[in-house]
Amino acid sequence: MVSLQHLKQLAIDAHRHTSFSPEKRGTDLIAGEERQLNEDIAYLTSLATCEYGREQLPALIASYQEKYESLLRVWLYAKGRCISAMIVGPSKFPTRRAEKANNIEDKRCREFIEWRERFLARAPRWLKPASTILSEIDEARKKMDERMHQQERMKEANKIIRKGEQVTERLMEMGFTKPQIAKLLTADFAGRIGFPDYKLTNNNAEVNRLRKRIAQLEAKQVKGRECDGEQVFAFEGGSVVLNYDIDRLHIMHDEKPEQTVIDQLKKSGFNWSRAGRCWQRKITADAKWKAAQITGVAFD
């Protein structure tokens, strides 16, 4: 269990001029922050469900704990500069200075809270291995198989309902629950029972979309084999890498680009990769066109 007791005195001092019981307030605050930090670490640990995640977890927890304590310390320092007229007395009370201190304390508190929320929201991505062409193909095939099975199941259920013989028993044999069967046998606004045609049509359209997606990924896989996994295109100040193994277009700069370039990258759908230290997005025709516009490279 991680302890924050080394910040206890700072928390007590932070309440000296705003509370009649600074010791209790400071002690309670540190106890609450300590409990929250350990709960957060437990949550991060629960996300590490694969080997890659377990390898990344220690560094991630260390980074989180260090930043957590740093922002907590900054907030407590800001809180320590706040004063209350009830504690220091109303005579010649510096209202403007107190208001300014309160605003700064509120800002530091919000920065701490917002940073924590952002970190915990992004953590699941950092503990998952980068997807590859093979993993994407496997995932697309799995989804397509599920959709195809669902299509056949809906068609078979409709046949049973149309025949009207031992409907409930036969649908239960297929794995439908009684509430699901009751819903299927309840007529909709148009008087239809069973699975409506639009569900079958939409599901079949998704099967076709996944089939096309698999074909696209397999074409990228072939392209990657032809060029040993990646293609590199240099431009002044960096390079564009088409990494077919993980299906990502990387824009890598030798030095941090101007803010106008960063804004253009964000607007064009590129995201910053902390692990790869580059701007990236999936390899698509649009991604290549946007990359060419930003960097000036000419793709083959």
PDB file of C-alpha atoms in Angstrom:
ATOM      1  CA  MET A   1       0.000   0.000   0.000  1.00  0.00           C
ATOM      2  CA  VAL A   2       1.363   3.401  -1.016  1.00  0.00           C
ATOM      3  CA  SER A   3       1.658   5.937   1.812  1.00  0.00           C
ATOM      4  CA  LEU A   4       1.305   9.711   1.581  1.00  0.00           C
ATOM      5  CA  GLN A   5       2.048  10.333   5.243  1.00  0.00           C
ATOM      6  CA  HIS A   6       5.188  12.279   4.291  1.00  0.00           C
ATOM      7  CA  LEU A   7       2.808  14.987   3.037  1.00  0.00           C
ATOM      8  CA  LYS A   8       0.749  15.056   6.227  1.00  0.00           C
ATOM      9  CA  GLN A   9       2.503  18.081   7.753  1.00  0.00           C
ATOM     10  CA  LEU A  10       2.164  20.000   4.502  1.00  0.00           C
ATOM     11  CA  ALA A  11      -1.577  19.244   4.497  1.00  0.00           C
ATOM     12  CA  ILE A  12      -1.898  20.411   8.103  1.00  0.00           C
ATOM     13  CA  ASP A  13      -0.004  23.646   7.347  1.00  0.00           C
ATOM     14  CA  ALA A  14      -2.250  24.164   4.326  1.00  0.00           C
ATOM     15  CA  HIS A  15      -5.216  24.561   6.716  1.00  0.00           C
ATOM     16  CA  ARG A  16      -3.491  26.803   9.287  1.00  0.00           C
ATOM     17  CA  HIS A  17      -5.188  29.996   8.130  1.00  0.00           C
ATOM     18  CA  THR A  18      -8.533  28.568   7.004  1.00  0.00           C
ATOM     19  CA  SER A  19      -9.585  26.126   9.743  1.00  0.00           C
ATOM     20  CA  PHE A  20      -9.890  26.024  13.532  1.00  0.00           C
ATOM     21  CA  SER A  21      -8.801  22.357  13.347  1.00  0.00           C
ATOM     22  CA  PRO A  22      -5.904  22.245  10.849  1.00  0.00           C
ATOM     23  CA  GLU A  23      -4.509  19.004  12.291  1.00  0.00           C
ATOM     24  CA  LYS A  24      -7.770  17.120  11.791  1.00  0.00           C
ATOM     25  CA  ARG A  25      -8.466  18.649   8.383  1.00  0.00           C
ATOM     26  CA  GLY A  26      -4.949  17.939   7.156  1.00  0.00           C
ATOM     27  CA  THR A  27      -4.934  14.382   8.520  1.00  0.00           C
ATOM     28  CA  ASP A  28      -8.330  13.601   6.968  1.00  0.00           C
ATOM     29  CA  LEU A  29      -7.303  15.094   3.624  1.00  0.00           C
ATOM     30  CA  ILE A  30      -4.131  12.995   3.395  1.00  0.00           C
ATOM     31  CA  ALA A  31      -6.040   9.861   4.440  1.00  0.00           C
ATOM     32  CA  GLY A  32      -8.561  10.481   1.661  1.00  0.00           C
ATOM     33  CA  GLU A  33      -5.890  11.159  -0.968  1.00  0.00           C
ATOM     34  CA  GLU A  34      -3.944   8.095   0.140  1.00  0.00           C
ATOM     35  CA  ARG A  35      -7.064   5.938  -0.186  1.00  0.00           C
ATOM     36  CA  GLN A  36      -7.824   7.363  -3.628  1.00  0.00           C
ATOM     37  CA  LEU A  37      -4.254   6.854  -4.869  1.00  0.00           C
ATOM     38  CA  ASN A  38      -4.263   3.199  -3.803  1.00  0.00           C
ATOM     39  CA  GLU A  39      -7.663   2.660  -5.412  1.00  0.00           C
ATOM     40  CA  ASP A  40      -6.319   4.181  -8.626  1.00  0.00           C
ATOM     41  CA  ILE A  41      -3.262   1.906  -8.545  1.00  0.00           C
ATOM     42  CA  ALA A  42      -5.548  -1.100  -8.035  1.00  0.00           C
ATOM     43  CA  TYR A  43      -7.600   0.020 -11.041  1.00  0.00           C
ATOM     44  CA  LEU A  44      -4.483   0.384 -13.222  1.00  0.00           C
ATOM     45  CA  THR A  45      -3.347  -3.072 -12.104  1.00  0.00           C
ATOM     46  CA  SER A  46      -6.711  -4.548 -13.120  1.00  0.00           C
ATOM     47  CA  LEU A  47      -6.193  -3.236 -16.660  1.00  0.00           C
ATOM     48  CA  ALA A  48      -2.988  -5.224 -17.169  1.00  0.00           C
ATOM     49  CA  THR A  49      -4.646  -8.364 -18.499  1.00  0.00           C
ATOM     50  CA  CYS A  50      -1.991  -9.324 -21.075  1.00  0.00           C
ATOM     51  CA  GLU A  51       1.771  -9.851 -21.032  1.00  0.00           C
ATOM     52  CA  TYR A  52       2.427  -6.499 -22.707  1.00  0.00           C
ATOM     53  CA  GLY A  53       0.285  -4.708 -20.108  1.00  0.00           C
ATOM     54  CA  ARG A  54       2.040  -6.422 -17.207  1.00  0.00           C
ATOM     55  CA  GLU A  55       5.401  -5.341 -18.616  1.00  0.00           C
ATOM     56  CA  GLN A  56       4.290  -1.711 -18.933  1.00  0.00           C
ATOM     57  CA  LEU A  57       2.462  -1.578 -15.596  1.00  0.00           C
ATOM     58  CA  PRO A  58       5.370  -0.837 -13.181  1.00  0.00           C
ATOM     59  CA  ALA A  59       6.570   2.178 -15.185  1.00  0.00           C
ATOM     60  CA  LEU A  60       2.996   3.419 -15.618  1.00  0.00           C
ATOM     61  CA  ILE A  61       2.245   3.177 -11.886  1.00  0.00           C
ATOM     62  CA  ALA A  62       5.536   4.885 -11.009  1.00  0.00           C
ATOM     63  CA  SER A  63       4.767   7.706 -13.437  1.00  0.00           C
ATOM     64  CA  TYR A  64       1.228   8.065 -12.082  1.00  0.00           C
ATOM     65  CA  GLN A  65       2.302   8.092  -8.451  1.00  0.00           C
ATOM     66  CA  GLU A  66       5.065  10.638  -9.075  1.00  0.00           C
ATOM     67  CA  LYS A  67       2.749  13.024 -10.928  1.00  0.00           C
ATOM     68  CA  TYR A  68      -0.070  12.480  -8.401  1.00  0.00           C
ATOM     69  CA  GLU A  69       2.169  13.471  -5.495  1.00  0.00           C
ATOM     70  CA  SER A  70       3.629  16.402  -7.440  1.00  0.00           C
ATOM     71  CA  LEU A  71       0.236  17.915  -8.270  1.00  0.00           C
ATOM     72  CA  LEU A  72      -1.052  17.219  -4.757  1.00  0.00           C
ATOM     73  CA  ARG A  73       1.949  19.022  -3.312  1.00  0.00           C
ATOM     74  CA  VAL A  74       1.440  22.014  -5.634  1.00  0.00           C
ATOM     75  CA  TRP A  75      -2.230  22.201  -4.642  1.00  0.00           C
ATOM     76  CA  LEU A  76      -1.408  22.046  -0.924  1.00  0.00           C
ATOM     77  CA  TYR A  77       1.161  24.820  -1.271  1.00  0.00           C
ATOM     78  CA  ALA A  78      -1.466  26.957  -3.022  1.00  0.00           C
ATOM     79  CA  LYS A  79      -3.997  26.081  -0.311  1.00  0.00           C
ATOM     80  CA  GLY A  80      -1.514  27.117   2.365  1.00  0.00           C
ATOM     81  CA  ARG A  81      -1.501  30.671   0.992  1.00  0.00           C
ATOM     82  CA  CYS A  82      -5.287  30.993   1.455  1.00  0.00           C
ATOM     83  CA  ILE A  83      -6.601  32.881   4.481  1.00  0.00           C
ATOM     84  CA  SER A  84      -9.951  33.200   6.203  1.00  0.00           C
ATOM     85  CA  ALA A  85     -11.200  36.274   8.072  1.00  0.00           C
ATOM     86  CA  MET A  86     -12.633  33.990  10.778  1.00  0.00           C
ATOM     87  CA  ILE A  87      -9.141  32.621  11.502  1.00  0.00           C
ATOM     88  CA  VAL A  88      -6.811  35.597  11.020  1.00  0.00           C
ATOM     89  CA  GLY A  89      -9.363  38.202  12.098  1.00  0.00           C
ATOM     90  CA  PRO A  90     -11.396  40.732  10.127  1.00  0.00           C
ATOM     91  CA  SER A  91      -9.230  43.727  11.019  1.00  0.00           C
ATOM     92  CA  LYS A  92      -7.394  45.000   7.933  1.00  0.00           C
ATOM     93  CA  PHE A  93      -8.208  41.760   6.158  1.00  0.00           C
ATOM     94  CA  PRO A  94      -6.511  41.757   2.697  1.00  0.00           C
ATOM     95  CA  THR A  95      -9.608  40.930   0.670  1.00  0.00           C
ATOM     96  CA  ARG A  96      -8.000  41.223  -2.772  1.00  0.00           C
ATOM     97  CA  ARG A  97      -4.969  39.139  -1.832  1.00  0.00           C
ATOM     98  CA  ALA A  98      -7.235  36.504  -0.276  1.00  0.00           C
ATOM     99  CA  GLU A  99      -9.431  36.376  -3.363  1.00  0.00           C
ATOM    100  CA  LYS A 100      -6.392  35.988  -5.612  1.00  0.00           C
ATOM    101  CA  ALA A 101      -5.032  33.170  -3.416  1.00  0.00           C
ATOM    102  CA  ASN A 102      -8.400  31.415  -3.459  1.00  0.00           C
ATOM    103  CA  ASN A 103      -8.560  31.607  -7.260  1.00  0.00           C
ATOM    104  CA  ILE A 104      -5.066  30.145  -7.593  1.00  0.00           C
ATOM    105  CA  GLU A 105      -5.905  27.351  -5.131  1.00  0.00           C
ATOM    106  CA  ASP A 106      -9.077  26.552  -7.055  1.00  0.00           C
ATOM    107  CA  LYS A 107      -7.123  26.450 -10.324  1.00  0.00           C
ATOM    108  CA  ARG A 108      -4.483  24.091  -8.896  1.00  0.00           C
ATOM    109  CA  CYS A 109      -7.194  21.842  -7.496  1.00  0.00           C
ATOM    110  CA  ARG A 110      -8.974  21.646 -10.873  1.00  0.00           C
ATOM    111  CA  GLU A 111      -5.687  20.932 -12.653  1.00  0.00           C
ATOM    112  CA  PHE A 112      -5.066  18.039 -10.263  1.00  0.00           C
ATOM    113  CA  ILE A 113      -8.570  16.584 -10.704  1.00  0.00           C
ATOM    114  CA  GLU A 114      -8.627  16.986 -14.507  1.00  0.00           C
ATOM    115  CA  TRP A 115      -5.146  15.445 -14.908  1.00  0.00           C
ATOM    116  CA  ARG A 116      -6.234  12.401 -12.865  1.00  0.00           C
ATOM    117  CA  GLU A 117      -9.398  11.929 -14.919  1.00  0.00           C
ATOM    118  CA  ARG A 118      -7.483  12.199 -18.221  1.00  0.00           C
ATOM    119  CA  PHE A 119      -4.770   9.769 -17.120  1.00  0.00           C
ATOM    120  CA  LEU A 120      -7.193   7.092 -15.926  1.00  0.00           C
ATOM    121  CA  ALA A 121      -9.292   7.477 -19.097  1.00  0.00           C
ATOM    122  CA  ARG A 122      -6.257   6.948 -21.343  1.00  0.00           C
ATOM    123  CA  ALA A 123      -4.598   4.190 -19.303  1.00  0.00           C
ATOM    124  CA  PRO A 124      -6.455   1.278 -20.974  1.00  0.00           C
ATOM    125  CA  ARG A 125      -4.893   2.236 -24.332  1.00  0.00           C
ATOM    126  CA  TRP A 126      -1.384   2.396 -22.879  1.00  0.00           C
ATOM    127  CA  LEU A 127      -1.625  -1.118 -21.419  1.00  0.00           C
ATOM    128  CA  LYS A 128      -2.773  -2.763 -24.634  1.00  0.00           C
ATOM    129  CA  PRO A 129      -0.292  -3.886 -27.306  1.00  0.00           C
ATOM    130  CA  ALA A 130      -0.451  -2.086 -30.625  1.00  0.00           C
ATOM    131  CA  SER A 131      -2.696  -3.837 -33.096  1.00  0.00           C
ATOM    132  CA  THR A 132      -1.098  -5.571 -36.065  1.00  0.00           C
ATOM    133  CA  ILE A 133      -2.354  -6.502 -39.506  1.00  0.00           C
ATOM    134  CA  LEU A 134      -2.690 -10.118 -38.348  1.00  0.00           C
ATOM    135  CA  SER A 135      -4.609  -9.178 -35.188  1.00  0.00           C
ATOM    136  CA  GLU A 136      -6.915  -6.883 -37.161  1.00  0.00           C
ATOM    137  CA  ILE A 137      -7.588  -9.610 -39.721  1.00  0.00           C
ATOM    138  CA  ASP A 138      -8.311 -12.112 -36.939  1.00  0.00           C
ATOM    139  CA  GLU A 139     -10.628  -9.645 -35.191  1.00  0.00           C
ATOM    140  CA  ALA A 140     -12.472  -8.813 -38.432  1.00  0.00           C
ATOM    141  CA  ARG A 141     -12.900 -12.518 -39.251  1.00  0.00           C
ATOM    142  CA  LYS A 142     -14.193 -13.205 -35.740  1.00  0.00           C
ATOM    143  CA  LYS A 143     -16.749 -10.403 -36.041  1.00  0.00           C
ATOM    144  CA  MET A 144     -17.794 -11.583 -39.498  1.00  0.00           C
ATOM    145  CA  ASP A 145     -18.271 -15.158 -38.254  1.00  0.00           C
ATOM    146  CA  GLU A 146     -20.398 -13.867 -35.361  1.00  0.00           C
ATOM    147  CA  ARG A 147     -22.521 -11.791 -37.740  1.00  0.00           C
ATOM    148  CA  MET A 148     -22.967 -14.705 -40.133  1.00  0.00           C
ATOM    149  CA  HIS A 149     -23.996 -16.982 -37.251  1.00  0.00           C
ATOM    150  CA  GLN A 150     -26.415 -14.310 -36.082  1.00  0.00           C
ATOM    151  CA  GLN A 151     -27.867 -14.046 -39.592  1.00  0.00           C
ATOM    152  CA  GLU A 152     -28.535 -17.775 -39.791  1.00  0.00           C
ATOM    153  CA  ARG A 153     -29.993 -17.781 -36.279  1.00  0.00           C
ATOM    154  CA  MET A 154     -32.434 -14.973 -37.109  1.00  0.00           C
ATOM    155  CA  LYS A 155     -33.497 -16.669 -40.350  1.00  0.00           C
ATOM    156  CA  GLU A 156     -34.035 -20.006 -38.604  1.00  0.00           C
ATOM    157  CA  ALA A 157     -36.056 -18.340 -35.827  1.00  0.00           C
ATOM    158  CA  ASN A 158     -38.275 -16.646 -38.402  1.00  0.00           C
ATOM    159  CA  LYS A 159     -38.901 -19.993 -40.112  1.00  0.00           C
ATOM    160  CA  ILE A 160     -39.988 -21.561 -36.843  1.00  0.00           C
ATOM    161  CA  ILE A 161     -42.294 -18.633 -36.061  1.00  0.00           C
ATOM    162  CA  ARG A 162     -43.855 -18.759 -39.541  1.00  0.00           C
ATOM    163  CA  LYS A 163     -44.590 -22.492 -39.235  1.00  0.00           C
ATOM    164  CA  GLY A 164     -46.192 -21.943 -35.832  1.00  0.00           C
ATOM    165  CA  GLU A 165     -45.430 -25.445 -34.509  1.00  0.00           C
ATOM    166  CA  GLN A 166     -44.047 -25.755 -30.966  1.00  0.00           C
ATOM    167  CA  VAL A 167     -42.576 -22.289 -31.378  1.00  0.00           C
ATOM    168  CA  THR A 168     -41.578 -21.644 -27.777  1.00  0.00           C
ATOM    169  CA  GLU A 169     -39.977 -25.070 -27.270  1.00  0.00           C
ATOM    170  CA  ARG A 170     -37.996 -24.944 -30.513  1.00  0.00           C
ATOM    171  CA  LEU A 171     -36.796 -21.383 -29.925  1.00  0.00           C
ATOM    172  CA  MET A 172     -35.663 -22.321 -26.414  1.00  0.00           C
ATOM    173  CA  GLU A 173     -33.706 -25.231 -27.921  1.00  0.00           C
ATOM    174  CA  MET A 174     -31.923 -22.639 -30.060  1.00  0.00           C
ATOM    175  CA  GLY A 175     -30.901 -20.745 -26.918  1.00  0.00           C
ATOM    176  CA  PHE A 176     -33.489 -17.982 -26.805  1.00  0.00           C
ATOM    177  CA  THR A 177     -34.770 -17.010 -23.366  1.00  0.00           C
ATOM    178  CA  LYS A 178     -38.450 -16.697 -22.500  1.00  0.00           C
ATOM    179  CA  PRO A 179     -38.336 -12.849 -22.423  1.00  0.00           C
ATOM    180  CA  GLN A 180     -36.637 -12.861 -25.845  1.00  0.00           C
ATOM    181  CA  ILE A 181     -39.252 -15.259 -27.232  1.00  0.00           C
ATOM    182  CA  ALA A 182     -42.096 -13.144 -25.825  1.00  0.00           C
ATOM    183  CA  LYS A 183     -40.618 -10.096 -27.545  1.00  0.00           C
ATOM    184  CA  LEU A 184     -40.256 -11.963 -30.869  1.00  0.00           C
ATOM    185  CA  LEU A 185     -43.883 -13.102 -30.708  1.00  0.00           C
ATOM    186  CA  THR A 186     -45.183  -9.612 -29.920  1.00  0.00           C
ATOM    187  CA  ALA A 187     -46.334  -7.791 -33.054  1.00  0.00           C
ATOM    188  CA  ASP A 188     -44.689  -4.445 -33.829  1.00  0.00           C
ATOM    189  CA  PHE A 189     -46.452  -1.305 -35.090  1.00  0.00           C
ATOM    190  CA  ALA A 190     -46.863  -2.936 -38.523  1.00  0.00           C
ATOM    191  CA  GLY A 191     -48.200  -6.209 -37.123  1.00  0.00           C
ATOM    192  CA  ARG A 192     -44.952  -8.119 -37.800  1.00  0.00           C
ATOM    193  CA  ILE A 193     -43.575 -10.808 -35.505  1.00  0.00           C
ATOM    194  CA  GLY A 194     -40.117 -12.373 -35.426  1.00  0.00           C
ATOM    195  CA  PHE A 195     -37.020 -10.584 -36.625  1.00  0.00           C
ATOM    196  CA  PRO A 196     -37.964  -7.748 -39.019  1.00  0.00           C
ATOM    197  CA  ASP A 197     -36.466  -7.641 -42.510  1.00  0.00           C
ATOM    198  CA  TYR A 198     -34.444  -4.513 -41.818  1.00  0.00           C
ATOM    199  CA  LYS A 199     -32.465  -6.311 -39.087  1.00  0.00           C
ATOM    200  CA  LEU A 200     -31.545  -9.086 -41.488  1.00  0.00           C
ATOM    201  CA  THR A 201     -30.642  -6.534 -44.178  1.00  0.00           C
ATOM    202  CA  ASN A 202     -28.505  -4.433 -41.819  1.00  0.00           C
ATOM    203  CA  ASN A 203     -26.749  -7.473 -40.424  1.00  0.00           C
ATOM    204  CA  ASN A 204     -25.991  -8.781 -43.917  1.00  0.00           C
ATOM    205  CA  ALA A 205     -24.625  -5.354 -44.901  1.00  0.00           C
ATOM    206  CA  GLU A 206     -22.263  -5.520 -41.925  1.00  0.00           C
ATOM    207  CA  VAL A 207     -21.099  -8.982 -43.053  1.00  0.00           C
ATOM    208  CA  ASN A 208     -20.296  -7.552 -46.498  1.00  0.00           C
ATOM    209  CA  ARG A 209     -18.500  -4.572 -44.950  1.00  0.00           C
ATOM    210  CA  LEU A 210     -16.337  -6.878 -42.836  1.00  0.00           C
ATOM    211  CA  ARG A 211     -15.619  -9.059 -45.857  1.00  0.00           C
ATOM    212  CA  LYS A 212     -14.335  -5.995 -47.753  1.00  0.00           C
ATOM    213  CA  ARG A 213     -12.342  -4.909 -44.705  1.00  0.00           C
ATOM    214  CA  ILE A 214     -10.618  -8.297 -44.552  1.00  0.00           C
ATOM    215  CA  ALA A 215      -9.751  -8.043 -48.254  1.00  0.00           C
ATOM    216  CA  GLN A 216      -8.234  -4.585 -47.687  1.00  0.00           C
ATOM    217  CA  LEU A 217      -6.178  -5.800 -44.730  1.00  0.00           C
ATOM    218  CA  GLU A 218      -4.949  -8.842 -46.642  1.00  0.00           C
ATOM    219  CA  ALA A 219      -3.876  -6.548 -49.506  1.00  0.00           C
ATOM    220  CA  LYS A 220      -1.889  -4.450 -47.004  1.00  0.00           C
ATOM    221  CA  GLN A 221      -0.384  -7.665 -45.633  1.00  0.00           C
ATOM    222  CA  VAL A 222       0.825  -8.615 -49.117  1.00  0.00           C
ATOM    223  CA  LYS A 223       2.214  -5.098 -49.644  1.00  0.00           C
ATOM    224  CA  GLY A 224       4.081  -5.340 -46.350  1.00  0.00           C
ATOM    225  CA  ARG A 225       5.674  -8.633 -47.352  1.00  0.00           C
ATOM    226  CA  GLU A 226       6.836  -7.106 -50.641  1.00  0.00           C
ATOM    227  CA  CYS A 227       8.676  -4.277 -48.839  1.00  0.00           C
ATOM    228  CA  ASP A 228       9.833  -6.209 -45.726  1.00  0.00           C
ATOM    229  CA  GLY A 229       7.233  -4.636 -43.465  1.00  0.00           C
ATOM    230  CA  GLU A 230       7.650  -0.932 -44.086  1.00  0.00           C
ATOM    231  CA  GLN A 231       8.373   1.855 -46.542  1.00  0.00           C
ATOM    232  CA  VAL A 232      10.253   5.029 -45.603  1.00  0.00           C
ATOM    233  CA  PHE A 233       9.875   8.373 -47.385  1.00  0.00           C
ATOM    234  CA  ALA A 234      12.212  11.163 -46.281  1.00  0.00           C
ATOM    235  CA  PHE A 235      11.339  14.846 -46.219  1.00  0.00           C
ATOM    236  CA  GLU A 236      13.224  17.882 -44.958  1.00  0.00           C
ATOM    237  CA  GLY A 237      13.246  17.592 -41.176  1.00  0.00           C
ATOM    238  CA  GLY A 238      11.930  14.039 -40.862  1.00  0.00           C
ATOM    239  CA  SER A 239      10.398  11.025 -42.562  1.00  0.00           C
ATOM    240  CA  VAL A 240       7.101   9.298 -43.258  1.00  0.00           C
ATOM    241  CA  VAL A 241       7.018   5.574 -42.494  1.00  0.00           C
ATOM    242  CA  LEU A 242       4.362   3.189 -43.780  1.00  0.00           C
ATOM    243  CA  ASN A 243       4.491   0.413 -41.177  1.00  0.00           C
ATOM    244  CA  TYR A 244       2.419  -2.401 -42.653  1.00  0.00           C
ATOM    245  CA  ASP A 245       3.012  -4.768 -39.722  1.00  0.00           C
ATOM    246  CA  ILE A 246       0.886  -2.589 -37.426  1.00  0.00           C
ATOM    247  CA  ASP A 247      -1.071  -0.820 -40.203  1.00  0.00           C
ATOM    248  CA  ARG A 248       0.095   2.659 -39.233  1.00  0.00           C
ATOM    249  CA  LEU A 249       1.397   5.668 -41.114  1.00  0.00           C
ATOM    250  CA  HIS A 250       4.018   7.424 -38.945  1.00  0.00           C
ATOM    251  CA  ILE A 251       5.176  11.012 -39.423  1.00  0.00           C
ATOM    252  CA  MET A 252       8.482  11.381 -37.592  1.00  0.00           C
ATOM    253  CA  HIS A 253      10.215  14.750 -37.084  1.00  0.00           C
ATOM    254  CA  ASP A 254      13.856  15.258 -36.203  1.00  0.00           C
ATOM    255  CA  GLU A 255      12.807  18.154 -33.944  1.00  0.00           C
ATOM    256  CA  LYS A 256       9.489  19.286 -32.525  1.00  0.00           C
ATOM    257  CA  PRO A 257       7.579  20.950 -35.395  1.00  0.00           C
ATOM    258  CA  GLU A 258       6.000  24.394 -35.275  1.00  0.00           C
ATOM    259  CA  GLN A 259       2.636  24.728 -33.585  1.00  0.00           C
ATOM    260  CA  THR A 260       0.994  25.404 -36.969  1.00  0.00           C
ATOM    261  CA  VAL A 261       2.226  22.002 -38.191  1.00  0.00           C
ATOM    262  CA  ILE A 262       0.996  20.297 -35.005  1.00  0.00           C
ATOM    263  CA  ASP A 263      -2.416  21.911 -35.453  1.00  0.00           C
ATOM    264  CA  GLN A 264      -2.491  20.726 -39.070  1.00  0.00           C
ATOM    265  CA  LEU A 265      -1.597  17.178 -38.003  1.00  0.00           C
ATOM    266  CA  LYS A 266      -4.372  17.115 -35.416  1.00  0.00           C
ATOM    267  CA  LYS A 267      -6.868  18.549 -37.896  1.00  0.00           C
ATOM    268  CA  SER A 268      -5.863  15.857 -40.407  1.00  0.00           C
ATOM    269  CA  GLY A 269      -6.659  13.013 -38.011  1.00  0.00           C
ATOM    270  CA  PHE A 270      -3.149  12.216 -36.761  1.00  0.00           C
ATOM    271  CA  ASN A 271      -2.637  11.345 -33.089  1.00  0.00           C
ATOM    272  CA  TRP A 272       0.551  11.621 -31.085  1.00  0.00           C
ATOM    273  CA  SER A 273       2.048   8.260 -30.111  1.00  0.00           C
ATOM    274  CA  ARG A 274       3.910   8.401 -26.813  1.00  0.00           C
ATOM    275  CA  ALA A 275       5.522   5.025 -27.412  1.00  0.00           C
ATOM    276  CA  GLY A 276       6.571   5.689 -31.005  1.00  0.00           C
ATOM    277  CA  ARG A 277       7.372   9.388 -30.521  1.00  0.00           C
ATOM    278  CA  CYS A 278       5.593  10.207 -33.757  1.00  0.00           C
ATOM    279  CA  TRP A 279       2.287  11.319 -35.261  1.00  0.00           C
ATOM    280  CA  GLN A 280       0.296   8.421 -36.636  1.00  0.00           C
ATOM    281  CA  ARG A 281      -2.977   7.103 -38.057  1.00  0.00           C
ATOM    282  CA  LYS A 282      -4.095   4.021 -39.962  1.00  0.00           C
ATOM    283  CA  ILE A 283      -2.766   3.560 -43.481  1.00  0.00           C
ATOM    284  CA  THR A 284      -5.504   4.740 -45.808  1.00  0.00           C
ATOM    285  CA  ALA A 285      -5.608   6.664 -49.061  1.00  0.00           C
ATOM    286  CA  ASP A 286      -6.782   9.725 -47.135  1.00  0.00           C
ATOM    287  CA  ALA A 287      -3.966   9.366 -44.578  1.00  0.00           C
ATOM    288  CA  LYS A 288      -1.359   9.207 -47.335  1.00  0.00           C
ATOM    289  CA  TRP A 289      -2.880  12.223 -49.103  1.00  0.00           C
ATOM    290  CA  LYS A 290      -2.925  14.261 -45.871  1.00  0.00           C
ATOM    291  CA  ALA A 291       0.656  13.223 -45.072  1.00  0.00           C
ATOM    292  CA  ALA A 292       1.764  14.290 -48.550  1.00  0.00           C
ATOM    293  CA  GLN A 293       0.059  17.677 -48.062  1.00  0.00           C
ATOM    294  CA  ILE A 294       1.776  18.245 -44.719  1.00  0.00           C
ATOM    295  CA  THR A 295       5.283  16.914 -45.462  1.00  0.00           C
ATOM    296  CA  GLY A 296       5.569  17.152 -49.250  1.00  0.00           C
ATOM    297  CA  VAL A 297       6.548  13.497 -49.711  1.00  0.00           C
ATOM    298  CA  ALA A 298       5.566  11.688 -52.911  1.00  0.00           C
ATOM    299  CA  PHE A 299       4.319   8.144 -52.350  1.00  0.00           C
ATOM    300  CA  ASP A 300       4.934   5.466 -54.981  1.00  0.00           C
TER     301      ASP A 300
END
